[in-house]
CSV table of C-alpha atoms in Angstrom, one decimal:
chain,number,residue,atom,x,y,z
A,1,UNK,CA,-5.2,407.0,66.4
A,2,UNK,CA,-3.9,409.2,63.3
A,3,UNK,CA,-1.8,408.9,60.5
A,4,UNK,CA,-0.9,410.9,58.2
A,5,UNK,CA,0.5,411.2,51.8
A,6,UNK,CA,-0.2,413.4,48.7
A,7,UNK,CA,1.9,415.0,46.2
A,8,UNK,CA,1.6,418.7,45.9
A,9,UNK,CA,4.6,419.4,44.3
A,10,UNK,CA,3.2,422.4,42.5
A,11,UNK,CA,2.1,423.7,46.5
A,12,UNK,CA,5.8,422.3,48.1
A,13,UNK,CA,3.4,419.7,50.3
A,14,UNK,CA,2.3,416.3,50.5
A,15,UNK,CA,-1.1,415.9,51.9
A,16,UNK,CA,-0.1,413.6,55.5
A,17,UNK,CA,-1.3,410.1,54.9
A,18,UNK,CA,-4.4,408.6,56.4
A,19,UNK,CA,-3.7,405.5,57.5
A,20,UNK,CA,-3.4,409.4,62.4
A,21,UNK,CA,-1.8,408.6,63.9
A,22,UNK,CA,-0.3,406.9,62.9
A,23,UNK,CA,7.1,404.7,59.4
A,24,UNK,CA,12.3,402.8,56.7
A,25,UNK,CA,12.6,400.0,55.1
A,26,UNK,CA,13.3,397.7,58.4
A,27,UNK,CA,13.5,394.0,59.0
A,28,UNK,CA,10.1,392.5,60.0
A,29,UNK,CA,9.7,392.3,62.9
A,30,UNK,CA,5.9,390.7,63.3
A,31,UNK,CA,2.7,390.8,61.0
A,32,UNK,CA,0.1,392.8,61.8
A,33,UNK,CA,-2.0,390.3,61.4
A,34,UNK,CA,-0.3,388.0,64.1
A,35,UNK,CA,-0.6,391.1,67.2
A,36,UNK,CA,-3.9,392.8,65.5
A,37,UNK,CA,-6.1,393.8,68.8
A,38,UNK,CA,-9.8,392.0,68.9
A,39,UNK,CA,-10.7,395.2,70.0
A,40,UNK,CA,-10.0,398.7,71.2
A,41,UNK,CA,-11.3,398.0,74.6
A,42,UNK,CA,-8.2,395.0,74.9
A,43,UNK,CA,-5.7,397.0,74.5
A,44,UNK,CA,-7.1,400.1,76.0
A,45,UNK,CA,-7.7,402.4,73.3
A,46,UNK,CA,-10.2,405.3,73.9
A,47,UNK,CA,-12.5,406.7,71.2
A,48,UNK,CA,-11.8,410.8,71.0
A,49,UNK,CA,-11.9,414.1,69.3
A,50,UNK,CA,-9.1,416.2,68.9
A,51,UNK,CA,-7.6,419.3,67.7
A,52,UNK,CA,-3.8,420.2,66.7
A,53,UNK,CA,-2.4,423.8,65.8
A,54,UNK,CA,0.1,423.2,63.3
A,55,UNK,CA,3.0,425.3,62.6
A,56,UNK,CA,6.0,425.6,60.4
A,57,UNK,CA,9.4,423.8,62.7
A,58,UNK,CA,12.0,424.7,60.0
A,59,UNK,CA,13.0,424.5,56.1
A,60,UNK,CA,11.0,426.6,53.5
A,61,UNK,CA,13.1,429.5,53.9
A,62,UNK,CA,13.4,429.4,49.8
A,63,UNK,CA,9.4,429.8,49.1
A,64,UNK,CA,7.8,431.1,52.0
A,65,UNK,CA,8.3,432.7,55.2
A,66,UNK,CA,5.8,430.5,57.3
A,67,UNK,CA,3.3,427.6,57.6
A,68,UNK,CA,0.4,427.5,60.0
A,69,UNK,CA,-2.8,426.0,60.5
A,70,UNK,CA,-4.9,423.0,62.4
A,71,UNK,CA,-5.6,420.0,62.0
A,72,UNK,CA,-9.2,418.5,63.8
A,73,UNK,CA,-9.2,414.4,64.0
A,74,UNK,CA,-11.9,411.9,65.6
A,75,UNK,CA,-11.5,408.7,65.9
A,76,UNK,CA,-15.5,407.3,67.0
A,77,UNK,CA,-17.1,403.9,67.9
A,78,UNK,CA,-19.9,403.4,65.3
A,79,UNK,CA,-20.6,399.8,66.9
A,80,UNK,CA,-20.4,397.2,64.1
A,81,UNK,CA,-16.9,399.4,63.0
A,82,UNK,CA,-14.8,402.7,63.6
A,83,UNK,CA,-15.7,405.9,61.6
A,84,UNK,CA,-12.7,408.1,61.4
A,85,UNK,CA,-12.7,412.4,59.9
A,86,UNK,CA,-9.5,414.0,59.8
A,87,UNK,CA,-9.7,417.7,58.4
A,88,UNK,CA,-6.8,419.4,58.0
A,89,UNK,CA,-5.8,423.1,56.4
A,90,UNK,CA,-2.6,425.0,55.9
A,91,UNK,CA,-2.0,428.8,55.1
A,92,UNK,CA,1.3,429.3,53.1
A,93,UNK,CA,2.6,432.9,53.1
A,94,UNK,CA,5.5,433.5,50.6
A,95,UNK,CA,8.3,435.5,50.1
A,96,UNK,CA,6.1,437.6,47.5
A,97,UNK,CA,3.3,438.6,49.2
A,98,UNK,CA,0.8,435.8,47.9
A,99,UNK,CA,-0.9,433.5,50.4
A,100,UNK,CA,-2.5,429.9,49.6
A,101,UNK,CA,-5.0,428.1,51.7
A,102,UNK,CA,-4.1,423.9,51.2
A,103,UNK,CA,-6.8,421.9,52.9
A,104,UNK,CA,-7.9,418.2,52.4
A,105,UNK,CA,-10.6,415.9,54.6
A,106,UNK,CA,-11.0,412.3,55.2
A,107,UNK,CA,-13.7,410.5,56.3
A,108,UNK,CA,-13.1,406.4,56.8
A,109,UNK,CA,-15.3,403.8,58.7
A,110,UNK,CA,-14.0,400.4,59.0
A,111,UNK,CA,-15.4,396.9,59.9
A,112,UNK,CA,-14.3,395.9,63.6
A,113,UNK,CA,-13.1,392.7,62.2
A,114,UNK,CA,-10.9,395.1,59.8
A,115,UNK,CA,-12.0,393.5,56.3
A,116,UNK,CA,-14.1,396.3,55.3
A,117,UNK,CA,-12.9,399.6,54.7
A,118,UNK,CA,-15.5,403.0,53.1
A,119,UNK,CA,-13.4,406.1,52.3
A,120,UNK,CA,-14.0,410.0,50.9
A,121,UNK,CA,-11.5,412.1,50.3
A,122,UNK,CA,-11.2,416.0,49.6
A,123,UNK,CA,-8.6,418.2,48.6
A,124,UNK,CA,-9.4,422.2,48.6
A,125,UNK,CA,-7.2,424.9,47.4
A,126,UNK,CA,-8.3,428.6,48.5
A,127,UNK,CA,-11.6,426.8,49.8
A,128,UNK,CA,-12.3,424.8,46.2
A,129,UNK,CA,-11.8,421.1,46.1
A,130,UNK,CA,-9.9,420.5,43.3
A,131,UNK,CA,-9.8,416.6,43.7
A,132,UNK,CA,-12.1,413.9,45.1
A,133,UNK,CA,-11.7,410.0,46.0
A,134,UNK,CA,-14.3,408.1,46.6
A,135,UNK,CA,-15.1,404.2,47.2
A,136,UNK,CA,-15.0,401.3,49.3
A,137,UNK,CA,-12.3,398.0,50.0
A,138,UNK,CA,-12.8,394.2,51.3
A,139,UNK,CA,-10.2,391.8,52.1
A,140,UNK,CA,-11.5,388.3,51.3
A,141,UNK,CA,-10.2,386.9,54.3
A,142,UNK,CA,-8.8,388.2,57.7
A,143,UNK,CA,-6.7,391.4,57.8
A,144,UNK,CA,-3.2,390.8,57.1
A,145,UNK,CA,-4.2,387.6,55.7
A,146,UNK,CA,-2.9,385.7,52.6
A,147,UNK,CA,-6.0,386.4,50.8
A,148,UNK,CA,-6.1,389.9,49.9
A,149,UNK,CA,-9.0,392.0,48.1
A,150,UNK,CA,-9.9,394.4,45.8
A,151,UNK,CA,-10.7,398.2,46.6
A,152,UNK,CA,-13.7,399.8,44.3
A,153,UNK,CA,-12.9,403.3,43.6
A,154,UNK,CA,-16.3,405.7,42.1
A,155,UNK,CA,-14.5,408.8,42.8
A,156,UNK,CA,-12.5,410.6,40.5
A,157,UNK,CA,-13.3,407.8,37.7
A,158,UNK,CA,-14.9,404.3,38.2
A,159,UNK,CA,-12.2,401.8,39.2
A,160,UNK,CA,-10.7,398.4,40.4
A,161,UNK,CA,-7.8,398.5,42.9
A,162,UNK,CA,-6.6,394.6,43.3
A,163,UNK,CA,-5.3,394.7,47.2
A,164,UNK,CA,-2.7,392.2,47.4
A,165,UNK,CA,-1.9,389.4,50.5
A,166,UNK,CA,-1.0,391.1,53.4
A,167,UNK,CA,-3.0,394.6,53.3
A,168,UNK,CA,-5.1,395.8,56.3
A,169,UNK,CA,-6.6,398.9,56.3
A,170,UNK,CA,-6.2,402.3,59.0
A,171,UNK,CA,-7.5,401.4,62.1
A,172,UNK,CA,-6.0,398.0,61.8
A,173,UNK,CA,-2.8,399.8,61.8
A,174,UNK,CA,-3.2,401.7,64.3
A,175,UNK,CA,-4.6,398.8,66.6
A,176,UNK,CA,-1.1,396.8,64.9
A,177,UNK,CA,1.3,399.7,66.4
A,178,UNK,CA,-0.3,400.3,69.9
A,179,UNK,CA,0.1,395.8,70.4
A,180,UNK,CA,3.4,396.0,68.8
A,181,UNK,CA,4.6,398.7,71.3
A,182,UNK,CA,2.9,397.0,74.6
A,183,UNK,CA,4.6,393.5,73.7
A,184,UNK,CA,8.2,395.6,73.5
A,185,UNK,CA,8.4,395.5,69.9
A,186,UNK,CA,10.8,398.5,68.7
A,187,UNK,CA,10.1,397.4,64.5
A,188,UNK,CA,6.7,397.2,62.7
A,189,UNK,CA,6.5,396.6,58.3
A,190,UNK,CA,2.7,396.8,57.5
A,191,UNK,CA,1.0,396.9,53.8
A,192,UNK,CA,-1.7,399.4,54.5
A,193,UNK,CA,-4.5,400.3,51.7
A,194,UNK,CA,-6.5,404.0,53.1
A,195,UNK,CA,-7.9,405.4,49.8
A,196,UNK,CA,-5.8,408.3,49.5
A,197,UNK,CA,-4.0,408.0,46.3
A,198,UNK,CA,-5.2,406.6,42.7
A,199,UNK,CA,-4.2,403.0,44.2
A,200,UNK,CA,-4.4,403.9,48.2
A,201,UNK,CA,-1.6,401.7,49.0
A,202,UNK,CA,1.4,402.2,51.2
A,203,UNK,CA,4.4,400.2,52.5
A,204,UNK,CA,5.2,401.5,55.9
A,205,UNK,CA,7.4,401.5,58.4
A,206,UNK,CA,7.6,402.2,62.3
A,207,UNK,CA,10.4,402.3,64.7
A,208,UNK,CA,8.7,402.8,68.3
A,209,UNK,CA,11.1,404.1,71.3
A,210,UNK,CA,10.3,404.9,74.6
A,211,UNK,CA,8.8,407.9,75.5
A,212,UNK,CA,10.8,410.4,77.1
A,213,UNK,CA,9.6,411.2,81.1
A,214,UNK,CA,10.3,414.5,80.9
A,215,UNK,CA,8.5,415.4,78.0
A,216,UNK,CA,5.5,418.0,78.8
A,217,UNK,CA,1.9,417.0,77.8
A,218,UNK,CA,0.0,419.3,76.2
A,219,UNK,CA,-1.9,421.9,77.6
A,220,UNK,CA,-4.8,420.5,76.5
A,221,UNK,CA,-4.3,417.2,78.1
A,222,UNK,CA,-6.1,416.6,81.1
A,223,UNK,CA,-3.1,415.0,82.9
A,224,UNK,CA,-5.5,412.0,84.5
A,225,UNK,CA,-6.2,411.2,80.8
A,226,UNK,CA,-2.4,409.6,80.6
A,227,UNK,CA,-2.0,409.1,83.9
A,228,UNK,CA,-0.1,405.2,84.5
A,229,UNK,CA,-0.3,405.2,81.4
A,230,UNK,CA,2.7,403.9,79.1
A,231,UNK,CA,3.5,406.0,76.2
A,232,UNK,CA,5.8,406.0,73.3
A,233,UNK,CA,7.5,407.7,70.0
A,234,UNK,CA,6.7,406.0,66.5
A,235,UNK,CA,9.1,407.4,63.9
A,236,UNK,CA,6.7,406.3,60.6
A,237,UNK,CA,7.8,406.4,57.0
A,238,UNK,CA,5.1,406.0,54.3
A,239,UNK,CA,6.0,403.9,51.1
A,240,UNK,CA,4.8,404.1,47.5
A,241,UNK,CA,3.5,400.4,47.5
A,242,UNK,CA,6.1,397.7,45.1
A,243,UNK,CA,8.4,400.9,44.0
A,244,UNK,CA,12.3,400.3,44.2
A,245,UNK,CA,12.8,404.0,45.1
A,246,UNK,CA,14.0,404.1,49.1
A,247,UNK,CA,12.9,407.5,50.0
A,248,UNK,CA,9.7,407.4,51.7
A,249,UNK,CA,6.9,409.7,50.3
A,250,UNK,CA,5.9,410.8,54.1
A,251,UNK,CA,7.3,410.8,57.3
A,252,UNK,CA,6.1,411.8,60.7
A,253,UNK,CA,6.8,411.3,64.1
A,254,UNK,CA,4.1,410.7,66.9
A,255,UNK,CA,4.2,410.9,70.8
A,256,UNK,CA,1.8,408.1,71.8
A,257,UNK,CA,-0.1,406.7,74.7
A,258,UNK,CA,-1.2,403.2,75.2
A,259,UNK,CA,-4.8,404.9,75.2
A,260,UNK,CA,-4.7,406.0,71.5
A,261,UNK,CA,-4.0,409.5,72.2
A,262,UNK,CA,-1.0,411.6,70.7
A,263,UNK,CA,-0.1,415.2,72.1
A,264,UNK,CA,2.0,416.0,69.5
A,265,UNK,CA,3.4,415.1,66.0
A,266,UNK,CA,6.1,416.0,63.6
A,267,UNK,CA,5.1,416.2,59.5
A,268,UNK,CA,8.1,416.0,57.7
A,269,UNK,CA,7.2,417.1,53.5
A,270,UNK,CA,10.8,416.6,52.5
A,271,UNK,CA,11.7,420.1,52.1
A,272,UNK,CA,9.9,421.5,55.7
A,273,UNK,CA,8.8,420.0,58.3
A,274,UNK,CA,5.7,421.2,60.6
A,275,UNK,CA,5.2,420.9,64.2
A,276,UNK,CA,1.3,419.7,65.2
A,277,UNK,CA,0.6,420.5,69.3
A,278,UNK,CA,-2.9,419.5,71.2
A,279,UNK,CA,-4.9,422.4,71.4
A,280,UNK,CA,-8.5,420.6,72.3
A,281,UNK,CA,-9.3,417.4,73.8
A,282,UNK,CA,-12.5,415.7,74.7
A,283,UNK,CA,-13.4,411.6,75.4
A,284,UNK,CA,-16.4,410.3,73.0
A,285,UNK,CA,-19.1,408.6,74.6
A,286,UNK,CA,-20.0,405.2,74.3
A,287,UNK,CA,-22.2,404.9,71.4
A,288,UNK,CA,-26.0,403.2,71.8
A,289,UNK,CA,-25.8,400.1,69.8
């Protein structure tokens, strides 16, 4: 799954935070470590490749007249872990006639026990790299446990970031959301490290609602892929870790099935929102391990 956070105030855009899929300061309904599935097969998640068309939904009237682009997402089983690649491109058309293309890519790997994580993030402006973050992280105990861990960055500069107790990585978070939804939980609070900022830490709140039965599937999705599968609307809010500010840095809504497929999303950047519609989809083959 995907979750998508970066601040680009100069260009009126925040990068979707890494952790697909996939939340508001709400009461804790259960710690991620308590509900984390042991494997994708236990909760029926299907590794896959998907592409989403991005279009301006609301806002932006004061600065730009249109936003368009595409997000490509791949979640693969790499035998000893989960490999996730996310690439996003957005084109901004300003009232002055100026065009600006912003992009970012995140490549990550997470061990299947949720204790190790590697990441590389690149940001682009009109095709040129403007920032790169790279590093790895390790939890000393179980994901979401009381031991915490350490992240080590090698770009943009060498630094270590202490990971507090309760920290989880993005794929573990995705599993936790699906597992929580399957258990009928309506709210989930998590402490997430994804490496997409200089300390990579977020507090993430999720509100999980039943998916409307009459909501049409995206044209690119074979109905048989979700036939008989339960679905939900998940509202996500990402907060800067430890900040007293009650305003999230990024919000998103995803329409999620219990096999991990997201067929549409809405990304809220504060002064404008973007809708994402699934336009290409394929199930990835099982790896030869």
